[in-house]
GROMACS .gro file of C-alpha atoms in nm:
model
  218
    1MET     CA    1  -4.181 -10.324  -0.634
    2THR     CA    2  -4.097 -10.061  -0.894
    3GLY     CA    3  -3.923 -10.153  -1.215
    4PRO     CA    4  -3.548 -10.121  -1.274
    5ILE     CA    5  -3.355  -9.806  -1.351
    6VAL     CA    6  -3.241  -9.874  -1.708
    7VAL     CA    7  -2.912  -9.699  -1.786
    8ILE     CA    8  -2.852  -9.687  -2.162
    9ASN     CA    9  -2.512  -9.629  -2.315
   10PRO     CA   10  -2.607  -9.483  -2.657
   11ASN     CA   11  -2.277  -9.584  -2.818
   12SER     CA   12  -2.194  -9.942  -2.913
   13ASN     CA   13  -1.870  -9.966  -2.712
   14GLN     CA   14  -1.926 -10.239  -2.453
   15ALA     CA   15  -1.618 -10.126  -2.255
   16VAL     CA   16  -1.803  -9.800  -2.177
   17THR     CA   17  -2.108  -9.993  -2.056
   18ASP     CA   18  -1.886 -10.217  -1.842
   19GLY     CA   19  -1.732  -9.906  -1.684
   20LEU     CA   20  -2.078  -9.768  -1.608
   21ARG     CA   21  -2.179 -10.098  -1.448
   22ASP     CA   22  -1.869 -10.091  -1.227
   23ALA     CA   23  -1.929  -9.726  -1.129
   24LEU     CA   24  -2.288  -9.805  -1.030
   25ALA     CA   25  -2.219 -10.133  -0.848
   26THR     CA   26  -2.274  -9.981  -0.503
   27PHE     CA   27  -2.594  -9.796  -0.597
   28SER     CA   28  -2.829 -10.093  -0.568
   29LEU     CA   29  -3.027 -10.059  -0.245
   30GLN     CA   30  -3.176 -10.353  -0.058
   31GLY     CA   31  -3.547 -10.347  -0.140
   32GLY     CA   32  -3.492 -10.071  -0.396
   33PRO     CA   33  -3.504 -10.076  -0.775
   34ALA     CA   34  -3.248 -10.278  -0.968
   35ILE     CA   35  -3.002 -10.093  -1.192
   36GLU     CA   36  -2.960 -10.236  -1.540
   37CYS     CA   37  -2.693 -10.113  -1.784
   38LEU     CA   38  -2.755 -10.162  -2.157
   39THR     CA   39  -2.560 -10.089  -2.474
   40LEU     CA   40  -2.742  -9.939  -2.772
   41LYS     CA   41  -2.616 -10.176  -3.040
   42GLU     CA   42  -2.731  -9.947  -3.322
   43GLY     CA   43  -2.521  -9.659  -3.191
   44PRO     CA   44  -2.181  -9.544  -3.322
   45PHE     CA   45  -1.869  -9.675  -3.145
   46GLY     CA   46  -1.836  -9.333  -2.982
   47ILE     CA   47  -2.061  -9.026  -2.977
   48GLU     CA   48  -1.810  -8.761  -3.075
   49SER     CA   49  -2.005  -8.521  -3.299
   50GLN     CA   50  -2.348  -8.363  -3.337
   51ARG     CA   51  -2.422  -8.612  -3.614
   52ASP     CA   52  -2.332  -8.904  -3.385
   53SER     CA   53  -2.555  -8.759  -3.115
   54ASP     CA   54  -2.850  -8.707  -3.350
   55SER     CA   55  -2.813  -9.056  -3.502
   56VAL     CA   56  -2.909  -9.234  -3.181
   57ILE     CA   57  -3.230  -9.045  -3.106
   58LEU     CA   58  -3.480  -9.275  -3.278
   59PRO     CA   59  -3.321  -9.610  -3.176
   60LEU     CA   60  -3.284  -9.479  -2.821
   61ALA     CA   61  -3.652  -9.384  -2.807
   62ALA     CA   62  -3.749  -9.721  -2.955
   63LEU     CA   63  -3.544  -9.907  -2.693
   64MET     CA   64  -3.715  -9.716  -2.414
   65GLN     CA   65  -4.056  -9.789  -2.563
   66SER     CA   66  -3.967 -10.159  -2.565
   67ARG     CA   67  -3.915 -10.152  -2.187
   68PRO     CA   68  -4.254 -10.076  -2.028
   69ASP     CA   69  -4.129 -10.265  -1.720
   70ALA     CA   70  -3.869  -9.997  -1.643
   71GLY     CA   71  -3.916  -9.760  -1.351
   72ALA     CA   72  -3.690  -9.490  -1.496
   73PHE     CA   73  -3.434  -9.437  -1.771
   74VAL     CA   74  -3.091  -9.275  -1.777
   75ILE     CA   75  -2.931  -9.161  -2.104
   76ALA     CA   76  -2.563  -9.227  -2.033
   77CYS     CA   77  -2.408  -8.987  -2.283
   78TYR     CA   78  -2.300  -8.637  -2.183
   79SER     CA   79  -2.472  -8.482  -2.486
   80ASP     CA   80  -2.809  -8.603  -2.347
   81PRO     CA   81  -2.907  -8.712  -2.701
   82GLY     CA   82  -3.279  -8.740  -2.764
   83ILE     CA   83  -3.384  -8.642  -2.414
   84ASP     CA   84  -3.686  -8.441  -2.532
   85THR     CA   85  -3.794  -8.710  -2.779
   86CYS     CA   86  -3.758  -8.986  -2.520
   87ARG     CA   87  -3.952  -8.791  -2.258
   88SER     CA   88  -4.231  -8.743  -2.512
   89VAL     CA   89  -4.276  -9.115  -2.591
   90VAL     CA   90  -4.246  -9.294  -2.255
   91PRO     CA   91  -4.435  -9.231  -1.930
   92GLN     CA   92  -4.137  -9.307  -1.707
   93PRO     CA   93  -3.897  -9.033  -1.594
   94VAL     CA   94  -3.596  -8.992  -1.823
   95PHE     CA   95  -3.274  -8.845  -1.683
   96GLY     CA   96  -2.988  -8.707  -1.892
   97ILE     CA   97  -2.641  -8.724  -1.743
   98GLN     CA   98  -2.532  -8.374  -1.847
   99GLU     CA   99  -2.839  -8.214  -1.691
  100SER     CA  100  -2.805  -8.429  -1.376
  101GLY     CA  101  -2.429  -8.377  -1.350
  102VAL     CA  102  -2.455  -7.999  -1.378
  103LEU     CA  103  -2.734  -7.979  -1.120
  104THR     CA  104  -2.531  -8.197  -0.881
  105ALA     CA  105  -2.215  -7.992  -0.931
  106MET     CA  106  -2.403  -7.670  -0.852
  107ALA     CA  107  -2.522  -7.830  -0.529
  108ARG     CA  108  -2.157  -7.891  -0.431
  109ALA     CA  109  -1.985  -7.570  -0.540
  110ASP     CA  110  -2.054  -7.216  -0.654
  111ARG     CA  111  -1.871  -7.265  -0.985
  112PHE     CA  112  -1.798  -7.588  -1.169
  113GLY     CA  113  -1.570  -7.704  -1.447
  114VAL     CA  114  -1.622  -7.969  -1.713
  115ILE     CA  115  -1.370  -8.212  -1.859
  116ALA     CA  116  -1.486  -8.251  -2.219
  117LEU     CA  117  -1.391  -8.535  -2.446
  118ALA     CA  118  -1.282  -8.315  -2.739
  119ASP     CA  119  -1.281  -7.950  -2.840
  120GLY     CA  120  -1.569  -8.020  -3.077
  121SER     CA  121  -1.788  -8.130  -2.786
  122ILE     CA  122  -1.767  -7.798  -2.605
  123PRO     CA  123  -2.003  -7.590  -2.825
  124ARG     CA  124  -2.262  -7.870  -2.800
  125HIS     CA  125  -2.231  -7.873  -2.422
  126ARG     CA  126  -2.250  -7.494  -2.399
  127ARG     CA  127  -2.571  -7.486  -2.604
  128TYR     CA  128  -2.726  -7.727  -2.357
  129MET     CA  129  -2.604  -7.528  -2.056
  130ALA     CA  130  -2.742  -7.211  -2.216
  131ARG     CA  131  -3.078  -7.385  -2.236
  132MET     CA  132  -3.041  -7.468  -1.866
  133GLN     CA  133  -2.944  -7.103  -1.799
  134VAL     CA  134  -2.637  -7.204  -1.595
  135LEU     CA  135  -2.348  -7.065  -1.802
  136ASP     CA  136  -2.279  -6.804  -1.534
  137ARG     CA  137  -2.190  -7.090  -1.296
  138LEU     CA  138  -1.945  -7.250  -1.543
  139ALA     CA  139  -1.585  -7.167  -1.456
  140CYS     CA  140  -1.436  -7.334  -1.763
  141GLU     CA  141  -1.459  -7.640  -1.988
  142ILE     CA  142  -1.140  -7.801  -2.118
  143ALA     CA  143  -1.108  -8.100  -2.352
  144LEU     CA  144  -0.897  -8.412  -2.316
  145ASN     CA  145  -0.890  -8.439  -2.697
  146MET     CA  146  -0.914  -8.816  -2.710
  147SER     CA  147  -1.173  -9.068  -2.827
  148VAL     CA  148  -1.449  -9.220  -2.615
  149ASP     CA  149  -1.261  -9.551  -2.617
  150GLU     CA  150  -0.937  -9.385  -2.504
  151SER     CA  151  -1.121  -9.207  -2.221
  152ALA     CA  152  -1.251  -9.543  -2.100
  153ARG     CA  153  -0.931  -9.748  -2.118
  154GLY     CA  154  -0.644  -9.545  -2.262
  155GLN     CA  155  -0.308  -9.580  -2.085
  156GLY     CA  156  -0.250  -9.207  -2.049
  157THR     CA  157  -0.606  -9.110  -1.966
  158PHE     CA  158  -0.572  -9.059  -1.593
  159ALA     CA  159  -0.264  -8.837  -1.623
  160ARG     CA  160  -0.447  -8.621  -1.877
  161LEU     CA  161  -0.753  -8.605  -1.648
  162VAL     CA  162  -0.533  -8.478  -1.364
  163GLU     CA  163  -0.375  -8.218  -1.593
  164VAL     CA  164  -0.711  -8.087  -1.715
  165GLY     CA  165  -0.873  -8.105  -1.371
  166THR     CA  166  -0.587  -7.902  -1.223
  167SER     CA  167  -0.638  -7.637  -1.492
  168LEU     CA  168  -1.010  -7.622  -1.416
  169LYS     CA  169  -0.932  -7.563  -1.048
  170ALA     CA  170  -0.698  -7.280  -1.149
  171HIS     CA  171  -0.991  -7.124  -1.339
  172GLY     CA  172  -1.199  -7.127  -1.020
  173ALA     CA  173  -1.388  -7.457  -1.045
  174GLY     CA  174  -1.492  -7.583  -0.703
  175ALA     CA  175  -1.631  -7.904  -0.851
  176VAL     CA  176  -1.538  -8.094  -1.167
  177ILE     CA  177  -1.775  -8.287  -1.393
  178LEU     CA  178  -1.655  -8.578  -1.605
  179GLY     CA  179  -1.796  -8.482  -1.944
  180CYS     CA  180  -1.816  -8.832  -2.094
  181ALA     CA  181  -1.965  -9.155  -1.960
  182GLY     CA  182  -1.644  -9.333  -2.060
  183MET     CA  183  -1.452  -9.151  -1.784
  184ALA     CA  184  -1.663  -9.309  -1.507
  185ARG     CA  185  -1.400  -9.550  -1.379
  186HIS     CA  186  -1.161  -9.263  -1.297
  187ARG     CA  187  -1.390  -9.059  -1.068
  188ALA     CA  188  -1.274  -9.167  -0.721
  189ALA     CA  189  -0.903  -9.155  -0.798
  190LEU     CA  190  -0.935  -8.817  -0.967
  191GLU     CA  191  -1.127  -8.670  -0.674
  192ALA     CA  192  -0.854  -8.789  -0.437
  193GLU     CA  193  -0.589  -8.633  -0.661
  194LEU     CA  194  -0.764  -8.297  -0.712
  195GLY     CA  195  -0.907  -8.247  -0.364
  196VAL     CA  196  -1.242  -8.115  -0.493
  197PRO     CA  197  -1.569  -8.299  -0.567
  198VAL     CA  198  -1.552  -8.488  -0.896
  199ILE     CA  199  -1.896  -8.564  -1.036
  200ASP     CA  200  -1.959  -8.874  -1.242
  201PRO     CA  201  -2.274  -8.757  -1.420
  202THR     CA  202  -2.411  -9.109  -1.463
  203GLN     CA  203  -2.393  -9.162  -1.088
  204ALA     CA  204  -2.563  -8.824  -1.046
  205ALA     CA  205  -2.845  -8.923  -1.284
  206VAL     CA  206  -2.897  -9.262  -1.118
  207THR     CA  207  -2.908  -9.090  -0.778
  208MET     CA  208  -3.186  -8.864  -0.906
  209ALA     CA  209  -3.371  -9.159  -1.056
  210LEU     CA  210  -3.345  -9.346  -0.726
  211GLY     CA  211  -3.480  -9.043  -0.541
  212ALA     CA  212  -3.772  -9.009  -0.779
  213LEU     CA  213  -3.868  -9.376  -0.758
  214LEU     CA  214  -3.827  -9.402  -0.381
  215ALA     CA  215  -4.033  -9.085  -0.328
  216ALA     CA  216  -4.305  -9.223  -0.555
  217SER     CA  217  -4.323  -9.543  -0.349
  218VAL     CA  218  -4.384  -9.367  -0.015
   0.00000   0.00000   0.00000
């Protein structure tokens, strides 16, 4: 049997990891790889800046190197911090949730929108999408302007998600990506409210990891 899919939350907020675990609870397949969610204890409480994102690269790579038993890794931060470094130091496939979420959204709609955590996150996301050469498929990206912790368990988070998601639809988005792993617990309810596909990028990345490992076992 192949090793587990190790999903790493690069911030140190356990509430975010708990939300990821809940969002992935139905993804374990009988006879398939286990899904293990970890918190990077060395990480900041929330990854909310380029400095925060850069600060987790080396400890994230070290954690992956310490898990030779893993079948695949998922970096559960929408900035995909350290994805190139991690891919260079471990033999297992490494999936970033922004890359996976965008690819999934483009498979569901012609144009997609992104709910960012904060205005400062948007330039970082756009640089990554430029690298992917997909900016022409982006309808719009709008920020919640709240912290990672608030996005995971803030009282007014869902109402703000509905407000921003509705604006993205008005800009032509046929699918909406949750641009922070902390938003995972709101996916199903938001999709029901908006009436368009809402992509939890961590679920998207784990789906790709499952596909890769199951294909390799055939």
